PDB file of C-alpha atoms and ligand atoms in Angstrom:
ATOM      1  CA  UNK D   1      77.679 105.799  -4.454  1.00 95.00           C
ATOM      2  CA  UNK D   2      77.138 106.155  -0.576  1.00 97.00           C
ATOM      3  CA  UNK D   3      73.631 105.282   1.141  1.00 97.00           C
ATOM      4  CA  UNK D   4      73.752 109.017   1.874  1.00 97.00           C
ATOM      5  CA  UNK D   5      74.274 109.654  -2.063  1.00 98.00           C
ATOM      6  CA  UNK D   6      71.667 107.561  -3.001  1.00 98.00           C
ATOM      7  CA  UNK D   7      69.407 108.850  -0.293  1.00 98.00           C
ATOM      8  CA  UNK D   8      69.695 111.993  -1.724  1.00 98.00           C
ATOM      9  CA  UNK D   9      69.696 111.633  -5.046  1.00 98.00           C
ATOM     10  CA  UNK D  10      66.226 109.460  -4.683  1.00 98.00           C
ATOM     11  CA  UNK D  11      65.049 111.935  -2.340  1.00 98.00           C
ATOM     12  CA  UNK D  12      65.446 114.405  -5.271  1.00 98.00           C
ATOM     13  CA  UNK D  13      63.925 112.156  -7.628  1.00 97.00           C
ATOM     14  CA  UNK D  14      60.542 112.009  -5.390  1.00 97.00           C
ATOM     15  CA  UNK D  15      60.563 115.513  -5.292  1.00 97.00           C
ATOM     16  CA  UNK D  16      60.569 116.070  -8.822  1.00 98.00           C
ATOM     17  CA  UNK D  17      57.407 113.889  -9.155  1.00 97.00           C
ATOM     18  CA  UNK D  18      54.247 116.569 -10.980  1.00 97.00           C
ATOM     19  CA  UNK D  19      51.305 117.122  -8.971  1.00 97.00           C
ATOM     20  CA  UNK D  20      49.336 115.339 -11.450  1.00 98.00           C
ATOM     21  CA  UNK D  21      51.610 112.678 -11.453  1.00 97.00           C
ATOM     22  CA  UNK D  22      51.053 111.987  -7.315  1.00 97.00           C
ATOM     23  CA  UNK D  23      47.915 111.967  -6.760  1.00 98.00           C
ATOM     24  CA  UNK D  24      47.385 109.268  -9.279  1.00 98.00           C
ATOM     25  CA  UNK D  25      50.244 107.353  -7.880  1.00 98.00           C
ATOM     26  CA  UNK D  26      48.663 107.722  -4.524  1.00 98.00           C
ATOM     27  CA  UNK D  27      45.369 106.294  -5.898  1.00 98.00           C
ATOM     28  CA  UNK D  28      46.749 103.871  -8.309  1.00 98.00           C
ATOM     29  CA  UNK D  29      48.867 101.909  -4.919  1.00 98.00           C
ATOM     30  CA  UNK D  30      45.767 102.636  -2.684  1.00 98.00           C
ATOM     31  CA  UNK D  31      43.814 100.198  -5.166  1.00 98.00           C
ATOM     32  CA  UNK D  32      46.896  97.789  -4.690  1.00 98.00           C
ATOM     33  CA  UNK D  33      47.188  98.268  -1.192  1.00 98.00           C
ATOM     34  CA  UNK D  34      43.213  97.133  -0.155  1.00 98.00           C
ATOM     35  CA  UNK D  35      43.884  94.326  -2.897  1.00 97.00           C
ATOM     36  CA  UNK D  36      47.158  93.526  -1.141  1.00 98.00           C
ATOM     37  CA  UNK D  37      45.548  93.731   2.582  1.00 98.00           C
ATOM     38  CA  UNK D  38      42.600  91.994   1.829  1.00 96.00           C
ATOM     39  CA  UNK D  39      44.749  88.582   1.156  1.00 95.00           C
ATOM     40  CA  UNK D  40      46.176  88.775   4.961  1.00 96.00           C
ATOM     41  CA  UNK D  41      44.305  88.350   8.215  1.00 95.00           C
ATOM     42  CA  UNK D  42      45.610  91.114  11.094  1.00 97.00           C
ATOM     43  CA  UNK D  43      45.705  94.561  11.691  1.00 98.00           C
ATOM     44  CA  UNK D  44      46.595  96.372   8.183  1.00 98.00           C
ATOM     45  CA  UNK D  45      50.301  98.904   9.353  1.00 98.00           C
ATOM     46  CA  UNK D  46      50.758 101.669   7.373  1.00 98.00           C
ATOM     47  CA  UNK D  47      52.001 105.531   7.779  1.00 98.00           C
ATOM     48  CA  UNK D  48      50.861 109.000   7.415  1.00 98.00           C
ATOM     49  CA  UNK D  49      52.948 110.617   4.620  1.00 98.00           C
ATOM     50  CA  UNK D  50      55.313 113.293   5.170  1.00 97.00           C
ATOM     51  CA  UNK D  51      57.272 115.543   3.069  1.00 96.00           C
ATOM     52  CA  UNK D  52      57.605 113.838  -0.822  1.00 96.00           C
ATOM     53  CA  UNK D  53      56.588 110.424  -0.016  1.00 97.00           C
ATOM     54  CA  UNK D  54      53.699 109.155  -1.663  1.00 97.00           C
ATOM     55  CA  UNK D  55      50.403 110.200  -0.151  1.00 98.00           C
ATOM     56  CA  UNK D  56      48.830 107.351   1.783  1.00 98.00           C
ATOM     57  CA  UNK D  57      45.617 108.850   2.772  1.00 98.00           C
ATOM     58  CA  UNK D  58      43.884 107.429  -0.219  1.00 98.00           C
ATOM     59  CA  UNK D  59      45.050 104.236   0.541  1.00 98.00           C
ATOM     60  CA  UNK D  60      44.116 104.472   4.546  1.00 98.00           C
ATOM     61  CA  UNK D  61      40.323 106.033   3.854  1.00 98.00           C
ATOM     62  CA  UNK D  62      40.006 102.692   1.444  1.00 98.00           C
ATOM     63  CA  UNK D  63      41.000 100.356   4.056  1.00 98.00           C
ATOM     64  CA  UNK D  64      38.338 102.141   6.190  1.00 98.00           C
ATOM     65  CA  UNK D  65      35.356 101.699   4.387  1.00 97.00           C
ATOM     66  CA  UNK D  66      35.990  97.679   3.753  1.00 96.00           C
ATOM     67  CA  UNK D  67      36.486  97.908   8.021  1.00 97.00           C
ATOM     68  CA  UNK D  68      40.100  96.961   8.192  1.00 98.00           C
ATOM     69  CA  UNK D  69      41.402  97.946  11.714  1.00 98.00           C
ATOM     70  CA  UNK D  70      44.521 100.134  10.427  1.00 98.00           C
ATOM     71  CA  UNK D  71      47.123 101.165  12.637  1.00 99.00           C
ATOM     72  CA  UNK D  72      50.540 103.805  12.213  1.00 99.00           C
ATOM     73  CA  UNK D  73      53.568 104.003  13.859  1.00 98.00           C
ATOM     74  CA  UNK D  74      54.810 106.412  16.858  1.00 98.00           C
ATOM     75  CA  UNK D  75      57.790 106.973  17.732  1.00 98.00           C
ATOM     76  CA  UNK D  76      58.371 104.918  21.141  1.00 98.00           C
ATOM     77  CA  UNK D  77      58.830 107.663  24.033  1.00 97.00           C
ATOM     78  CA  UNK D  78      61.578 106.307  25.956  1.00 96.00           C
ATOM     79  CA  UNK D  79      63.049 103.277  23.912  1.00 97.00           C
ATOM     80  CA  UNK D  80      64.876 105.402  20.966  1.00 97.00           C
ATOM     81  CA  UNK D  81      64.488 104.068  17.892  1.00 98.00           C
ATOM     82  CA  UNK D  82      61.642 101.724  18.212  1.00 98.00           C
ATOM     83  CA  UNK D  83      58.358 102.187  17.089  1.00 98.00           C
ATOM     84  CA  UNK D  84      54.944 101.589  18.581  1.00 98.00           C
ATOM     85  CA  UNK D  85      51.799 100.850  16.187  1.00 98.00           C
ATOM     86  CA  UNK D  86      48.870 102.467  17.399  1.00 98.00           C
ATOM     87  CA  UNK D  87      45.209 102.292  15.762  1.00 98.00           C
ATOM     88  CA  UNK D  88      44.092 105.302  13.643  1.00 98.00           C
ATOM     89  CA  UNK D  89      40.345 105.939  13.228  1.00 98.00           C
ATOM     90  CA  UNK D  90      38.379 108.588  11.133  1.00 98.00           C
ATOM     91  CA  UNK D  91      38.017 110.212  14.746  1.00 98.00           C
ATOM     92  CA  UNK D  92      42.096 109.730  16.109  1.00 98.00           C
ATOM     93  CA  UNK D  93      43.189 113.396  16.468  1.00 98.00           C
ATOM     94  CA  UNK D  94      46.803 113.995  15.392  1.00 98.00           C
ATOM     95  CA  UNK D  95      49.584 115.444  17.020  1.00 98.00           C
ATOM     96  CA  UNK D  96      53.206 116.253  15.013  1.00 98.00           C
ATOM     97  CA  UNK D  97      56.441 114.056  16.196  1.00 98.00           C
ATOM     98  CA  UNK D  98      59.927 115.268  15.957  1.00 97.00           C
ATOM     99  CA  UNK D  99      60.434 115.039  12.619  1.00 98.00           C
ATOM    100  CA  UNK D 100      57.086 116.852  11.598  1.00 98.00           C
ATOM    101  CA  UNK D 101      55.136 113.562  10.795  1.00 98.00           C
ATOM    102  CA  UNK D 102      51.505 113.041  12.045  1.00 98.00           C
ATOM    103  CA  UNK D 103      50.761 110.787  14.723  1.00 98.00           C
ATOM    104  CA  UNK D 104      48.431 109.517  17.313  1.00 98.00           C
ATOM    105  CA  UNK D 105      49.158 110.630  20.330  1.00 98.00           C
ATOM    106  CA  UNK D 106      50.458 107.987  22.707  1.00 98.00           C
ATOM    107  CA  UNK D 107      47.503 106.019  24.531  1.00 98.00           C
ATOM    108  CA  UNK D 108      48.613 102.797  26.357  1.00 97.00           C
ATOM    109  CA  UNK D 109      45.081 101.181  25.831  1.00 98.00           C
ATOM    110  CA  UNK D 110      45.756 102.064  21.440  1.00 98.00           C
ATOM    111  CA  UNK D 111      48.724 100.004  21.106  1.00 98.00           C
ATOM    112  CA  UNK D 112      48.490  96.958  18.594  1.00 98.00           C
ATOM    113  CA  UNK D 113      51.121  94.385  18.950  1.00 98.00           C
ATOM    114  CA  UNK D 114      53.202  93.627  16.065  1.00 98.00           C
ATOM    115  CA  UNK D 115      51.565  89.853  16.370  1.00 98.00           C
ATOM    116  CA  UNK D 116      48.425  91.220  15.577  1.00 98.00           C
ATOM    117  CA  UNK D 117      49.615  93.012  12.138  1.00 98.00           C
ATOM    118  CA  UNK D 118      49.438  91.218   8.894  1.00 98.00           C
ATOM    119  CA  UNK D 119      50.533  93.667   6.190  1.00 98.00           C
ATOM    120  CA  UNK D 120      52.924  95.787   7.204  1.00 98.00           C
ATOM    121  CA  UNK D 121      53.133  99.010   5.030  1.00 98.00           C
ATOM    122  CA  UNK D 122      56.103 100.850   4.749  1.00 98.00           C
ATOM    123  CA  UNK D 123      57.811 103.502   3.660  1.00 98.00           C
ATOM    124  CA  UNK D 124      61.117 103.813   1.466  1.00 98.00           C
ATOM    125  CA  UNK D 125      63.581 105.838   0.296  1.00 98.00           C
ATOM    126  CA  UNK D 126      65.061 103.566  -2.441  1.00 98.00           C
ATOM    127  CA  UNK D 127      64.572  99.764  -3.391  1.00 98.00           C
ATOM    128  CA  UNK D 128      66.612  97.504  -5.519  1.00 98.00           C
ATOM    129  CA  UNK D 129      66.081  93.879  -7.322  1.00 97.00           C
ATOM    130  CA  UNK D 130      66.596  92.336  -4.413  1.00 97.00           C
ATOM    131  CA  UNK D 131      64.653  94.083  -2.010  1.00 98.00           C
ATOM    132  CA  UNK D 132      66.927  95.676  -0.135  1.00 98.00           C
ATOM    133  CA  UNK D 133      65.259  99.056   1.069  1.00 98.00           C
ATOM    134  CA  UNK D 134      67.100 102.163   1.801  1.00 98.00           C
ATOM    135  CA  UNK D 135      64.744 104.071   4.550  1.00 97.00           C
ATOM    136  CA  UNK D 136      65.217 108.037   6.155  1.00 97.00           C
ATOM    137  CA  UNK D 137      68.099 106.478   8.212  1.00 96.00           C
ATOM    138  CA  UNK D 138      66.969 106.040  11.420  1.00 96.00           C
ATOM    139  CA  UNK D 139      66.828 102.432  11.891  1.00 96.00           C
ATOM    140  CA  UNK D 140      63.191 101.884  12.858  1.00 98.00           C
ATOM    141  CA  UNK D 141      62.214  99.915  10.378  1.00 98.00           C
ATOM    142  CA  UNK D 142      65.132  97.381  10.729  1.00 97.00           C
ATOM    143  CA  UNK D 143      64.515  97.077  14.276  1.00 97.00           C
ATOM    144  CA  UNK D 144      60.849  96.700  13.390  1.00 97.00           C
ATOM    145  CA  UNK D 145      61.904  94.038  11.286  1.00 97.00           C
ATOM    146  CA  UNK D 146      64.486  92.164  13.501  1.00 96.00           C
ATOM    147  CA  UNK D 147      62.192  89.970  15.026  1.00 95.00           C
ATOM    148  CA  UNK D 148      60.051  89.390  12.189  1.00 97.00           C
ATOM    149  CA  UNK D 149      63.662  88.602  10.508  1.00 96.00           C
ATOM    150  CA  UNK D 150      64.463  85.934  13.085  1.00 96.00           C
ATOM    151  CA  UNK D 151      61.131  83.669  12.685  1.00 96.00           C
ATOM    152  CA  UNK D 152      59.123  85.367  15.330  1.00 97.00           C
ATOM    153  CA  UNK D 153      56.678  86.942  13.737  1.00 97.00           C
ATOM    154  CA  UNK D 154      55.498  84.475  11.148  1.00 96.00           C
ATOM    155  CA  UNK D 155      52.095  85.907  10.081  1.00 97.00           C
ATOM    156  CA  UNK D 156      53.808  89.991   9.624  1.00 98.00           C
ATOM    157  CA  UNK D 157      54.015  90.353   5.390  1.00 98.00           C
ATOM    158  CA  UNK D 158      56.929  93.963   5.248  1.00 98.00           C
ATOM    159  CA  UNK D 159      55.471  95.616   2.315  1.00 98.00           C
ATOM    160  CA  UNK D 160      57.090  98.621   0.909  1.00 98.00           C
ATOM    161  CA  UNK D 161      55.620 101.661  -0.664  1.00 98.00           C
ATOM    162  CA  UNK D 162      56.942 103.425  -3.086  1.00 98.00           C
ATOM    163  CA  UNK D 163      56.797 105.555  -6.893  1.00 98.00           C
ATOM    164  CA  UNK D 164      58.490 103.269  -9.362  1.00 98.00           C
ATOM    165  CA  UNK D 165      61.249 106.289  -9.653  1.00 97.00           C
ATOM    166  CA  UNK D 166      62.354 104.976  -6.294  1.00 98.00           C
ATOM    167  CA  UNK D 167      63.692 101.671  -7.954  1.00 98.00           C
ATOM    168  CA  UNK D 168      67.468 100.902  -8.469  1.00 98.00           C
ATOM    169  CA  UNK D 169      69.178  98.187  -9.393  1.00 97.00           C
ATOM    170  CA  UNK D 170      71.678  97.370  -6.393  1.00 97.00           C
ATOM    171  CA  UNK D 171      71.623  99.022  -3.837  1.00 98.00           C
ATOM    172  CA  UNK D 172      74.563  99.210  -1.060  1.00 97.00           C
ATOM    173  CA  UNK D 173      73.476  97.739   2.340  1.00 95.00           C
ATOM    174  CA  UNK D 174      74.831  97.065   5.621  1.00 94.00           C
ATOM    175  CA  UNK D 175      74.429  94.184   8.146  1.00 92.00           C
ATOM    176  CA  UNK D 176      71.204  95.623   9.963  1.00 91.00           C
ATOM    177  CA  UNK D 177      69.496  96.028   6.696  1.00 93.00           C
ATOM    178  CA  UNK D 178      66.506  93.548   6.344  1.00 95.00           C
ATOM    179  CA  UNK D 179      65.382  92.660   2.503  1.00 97.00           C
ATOM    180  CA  UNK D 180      61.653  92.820   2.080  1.00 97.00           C
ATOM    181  CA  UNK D 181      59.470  90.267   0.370  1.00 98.00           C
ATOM    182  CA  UNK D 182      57.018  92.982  -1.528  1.00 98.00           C
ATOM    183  CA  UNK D 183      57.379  96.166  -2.834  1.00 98.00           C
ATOM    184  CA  UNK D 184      54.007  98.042  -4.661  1.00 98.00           C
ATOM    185  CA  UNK D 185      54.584 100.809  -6.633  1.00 98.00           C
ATOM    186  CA  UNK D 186      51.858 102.416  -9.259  1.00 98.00           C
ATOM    187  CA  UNK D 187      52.396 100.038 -12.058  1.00 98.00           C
ATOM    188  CA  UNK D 188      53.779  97.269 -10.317  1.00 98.00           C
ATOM    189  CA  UNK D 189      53.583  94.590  -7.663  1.00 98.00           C
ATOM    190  CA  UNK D 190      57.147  93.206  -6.891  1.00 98.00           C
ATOM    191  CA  UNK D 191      57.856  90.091  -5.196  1.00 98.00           C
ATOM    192  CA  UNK D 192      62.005  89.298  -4.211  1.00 97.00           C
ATOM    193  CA  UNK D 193      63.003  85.892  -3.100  1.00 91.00           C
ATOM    194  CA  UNK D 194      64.938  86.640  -0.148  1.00 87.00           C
ATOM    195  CA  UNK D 195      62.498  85.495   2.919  1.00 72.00           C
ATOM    196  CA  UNK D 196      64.235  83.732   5.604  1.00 61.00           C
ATOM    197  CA  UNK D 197      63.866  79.983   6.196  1.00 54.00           C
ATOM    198  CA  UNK D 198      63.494  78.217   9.108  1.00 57.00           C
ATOM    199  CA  UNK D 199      63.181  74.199   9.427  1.00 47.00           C
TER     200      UNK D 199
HETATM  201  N1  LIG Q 201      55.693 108.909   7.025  1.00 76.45           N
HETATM  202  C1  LIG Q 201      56.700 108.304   7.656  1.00 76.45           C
HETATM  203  N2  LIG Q 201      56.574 107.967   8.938  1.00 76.45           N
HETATM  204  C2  LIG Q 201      57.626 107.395   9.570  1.00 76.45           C
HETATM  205  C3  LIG Q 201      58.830 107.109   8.908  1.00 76.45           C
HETATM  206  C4  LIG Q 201      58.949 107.503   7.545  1.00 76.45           C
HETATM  207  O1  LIG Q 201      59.979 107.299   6.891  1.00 76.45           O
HETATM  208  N3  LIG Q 201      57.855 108.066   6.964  1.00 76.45           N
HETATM  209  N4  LIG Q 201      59.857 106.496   9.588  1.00 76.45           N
HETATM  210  C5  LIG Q 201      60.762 105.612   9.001  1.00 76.45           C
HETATM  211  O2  LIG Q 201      61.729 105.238   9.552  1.00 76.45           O
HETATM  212  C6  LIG Q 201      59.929 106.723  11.029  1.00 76.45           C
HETATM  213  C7  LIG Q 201      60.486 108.110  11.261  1.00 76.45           C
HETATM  214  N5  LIG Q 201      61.793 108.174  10.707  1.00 76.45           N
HETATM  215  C8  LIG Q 201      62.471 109.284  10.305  1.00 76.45           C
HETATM  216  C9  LIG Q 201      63.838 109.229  10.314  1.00 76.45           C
HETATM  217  C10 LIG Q 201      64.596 110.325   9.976  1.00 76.45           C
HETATM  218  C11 LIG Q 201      63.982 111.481   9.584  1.00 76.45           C
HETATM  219  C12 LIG Q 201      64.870 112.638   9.249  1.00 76.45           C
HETATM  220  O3  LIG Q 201      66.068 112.500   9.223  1.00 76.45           O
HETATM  221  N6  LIG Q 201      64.384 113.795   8.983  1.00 76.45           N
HETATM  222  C13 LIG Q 201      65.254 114.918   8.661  1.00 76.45           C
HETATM  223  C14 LIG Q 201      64.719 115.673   7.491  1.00 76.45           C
HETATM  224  C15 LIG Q 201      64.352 114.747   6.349  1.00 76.45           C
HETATM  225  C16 LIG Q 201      64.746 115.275   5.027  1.00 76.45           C
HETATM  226  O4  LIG Q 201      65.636 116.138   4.912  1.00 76.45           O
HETATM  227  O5  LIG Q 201      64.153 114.779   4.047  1.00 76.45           O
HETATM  228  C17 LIG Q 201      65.390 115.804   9.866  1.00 76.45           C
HETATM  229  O6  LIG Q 201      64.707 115.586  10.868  1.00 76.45           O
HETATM  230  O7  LIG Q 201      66.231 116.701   9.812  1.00 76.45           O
HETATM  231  C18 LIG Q 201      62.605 111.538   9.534  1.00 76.45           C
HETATM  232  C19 LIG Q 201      61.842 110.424   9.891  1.00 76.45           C
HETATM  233  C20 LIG Q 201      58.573 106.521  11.623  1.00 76.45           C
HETATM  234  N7  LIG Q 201      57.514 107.151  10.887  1.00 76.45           N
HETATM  235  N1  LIG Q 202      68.187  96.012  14.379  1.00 76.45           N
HETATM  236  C1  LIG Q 202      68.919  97.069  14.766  1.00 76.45           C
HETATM  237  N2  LIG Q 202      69.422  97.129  16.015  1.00 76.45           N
HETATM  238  C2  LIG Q 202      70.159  98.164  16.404  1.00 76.45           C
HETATM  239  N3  LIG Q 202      70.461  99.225  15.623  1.00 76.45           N
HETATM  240  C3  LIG Q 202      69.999  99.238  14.379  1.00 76.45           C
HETATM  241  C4  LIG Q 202      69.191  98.161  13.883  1.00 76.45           C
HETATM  242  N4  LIG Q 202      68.857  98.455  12.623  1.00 76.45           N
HETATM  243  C5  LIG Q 202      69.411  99.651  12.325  1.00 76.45           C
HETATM  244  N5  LIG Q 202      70.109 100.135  13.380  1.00 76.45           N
HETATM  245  C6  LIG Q 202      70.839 101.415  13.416  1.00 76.45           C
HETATM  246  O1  LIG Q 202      70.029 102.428  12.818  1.00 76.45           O
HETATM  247  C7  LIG Q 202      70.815 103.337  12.061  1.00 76.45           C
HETATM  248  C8  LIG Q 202      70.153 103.711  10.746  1.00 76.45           C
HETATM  249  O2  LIG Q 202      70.008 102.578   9.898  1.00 76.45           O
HETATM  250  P1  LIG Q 202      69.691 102.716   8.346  1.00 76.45           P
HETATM  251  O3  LIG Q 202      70.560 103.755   7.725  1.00 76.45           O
HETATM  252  O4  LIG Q 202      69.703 101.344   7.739  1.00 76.45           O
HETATM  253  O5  LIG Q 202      68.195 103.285   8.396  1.00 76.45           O
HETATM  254  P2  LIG Q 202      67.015 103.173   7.338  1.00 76.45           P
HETATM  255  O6  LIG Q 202      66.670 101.742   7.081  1.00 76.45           O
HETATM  256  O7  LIG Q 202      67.399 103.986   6.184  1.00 76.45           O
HETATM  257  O8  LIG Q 202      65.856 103.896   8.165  1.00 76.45           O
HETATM  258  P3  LIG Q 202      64.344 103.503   8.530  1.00 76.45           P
HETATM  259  O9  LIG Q 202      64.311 102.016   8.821  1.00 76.45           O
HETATM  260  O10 LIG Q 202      64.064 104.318   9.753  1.00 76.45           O
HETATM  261  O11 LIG Q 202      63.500 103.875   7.412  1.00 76.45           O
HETATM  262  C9  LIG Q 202      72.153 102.684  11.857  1.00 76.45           C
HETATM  263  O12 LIG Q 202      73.119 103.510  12.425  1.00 76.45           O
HETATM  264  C10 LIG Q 202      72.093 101.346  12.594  1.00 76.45           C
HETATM  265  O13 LIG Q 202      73.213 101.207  13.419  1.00 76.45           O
END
């Protein structure tokens, strides 16, 4: 299969997730996720869920009350592509990008560096057992990732977020793709050897 096939055919598979069946998946990887972000010093990255992804507001309101500074991405205005981390309060209104997802809306004096992020949240379309992640398509993770990739960022920890129906075993990539170290899912914490070294 394609990455288009498989993002559709995972896509479907979130979809087909019960009510029931979410919202204790979104509480059962919010109880990982403050476990998880407690372990790493920084700025905790995550997103505001769209469409069929898992719901992270669970997850963000418990990494609120132990006072983690929590930030989400925006799309960059000019540099296409790219994203921008901004912090997200109880009191941060919300605007809607592009693509329908929630968002701070763009302050210069909001933006968090990536070198001040320790756990970096994300979401997925797809993982496999190597943690290779298969995203919506547009890149922004990977580019997120480049530098963090090439030894720059050595304190960032690329976590992805996901049900467990969004596991397969190999999944195709391409040269761009960056493997993650971590996946959390409901029932599982998965760690992949593939970090980079450096000497
Ligand atoms: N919650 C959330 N925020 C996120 C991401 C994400 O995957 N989830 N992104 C991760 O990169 C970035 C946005 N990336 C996106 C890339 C493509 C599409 C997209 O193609 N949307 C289609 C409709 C999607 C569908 O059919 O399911 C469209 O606009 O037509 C959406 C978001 C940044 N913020
Ligand atoms: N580091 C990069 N530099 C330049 N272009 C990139 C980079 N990473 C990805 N791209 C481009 O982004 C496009 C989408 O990539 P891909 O299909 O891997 O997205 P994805 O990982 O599914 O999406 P996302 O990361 O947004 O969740 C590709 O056409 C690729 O050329």
């Amino acid at each position: 299969m394609t990455r288009d096939e498989w993002r559709r055919k995972l896509k479907a598979r979130r979809a087909a997730v019960s009510t029931p069946d979410q919202q204790q998946a979104s509480q059962q990887v919010a109880a990982r996720i403050t476990e998880r972000a407690k372990h790493s010093a920084g700025h905790a990255a995550i997103f505001l869920s769209f469409a069929n992804e898992l719901n992270t507001r669970p997850a963000i309101e418990a990494l609120w009350q132990l006072n983690m500074p929590t930030v989400v991405p925006v799309l960059h205005p000019f540099s296409k592509g790219h994203l921008l981390f901004l912090s997200l309060t109880p009191d941060t209104p919300l605007i809607h990008n592009r693509y329908g997802i929630q968002e701070p809306p763009l302050r210069a004096d909001q933006v968090v560096p990536l070198h001040q992020i320790g756990c970096l949240f994300m979401p997925l379309v797809g993982f496999d057992q190597y943690g290779n992640r298969l995203g919506m398509g547009g890149g922004y993770y990977d580019r997120t990732l480049a530098s963090w990739q090439a030894g720059r960022l050595p304190d960032l920890h690329p976590i992805g977020l996901a049900y467990d129906e969004q596991y397969v075993e190999h999944l195709p990539t391409e040269p761009w793709d960056v493997a993650i170290p971590e996946v959390i899912t409901p029932t599982r914490h998965w760690h992949f050897n593939n970090q980079p070294k450096f000497s």
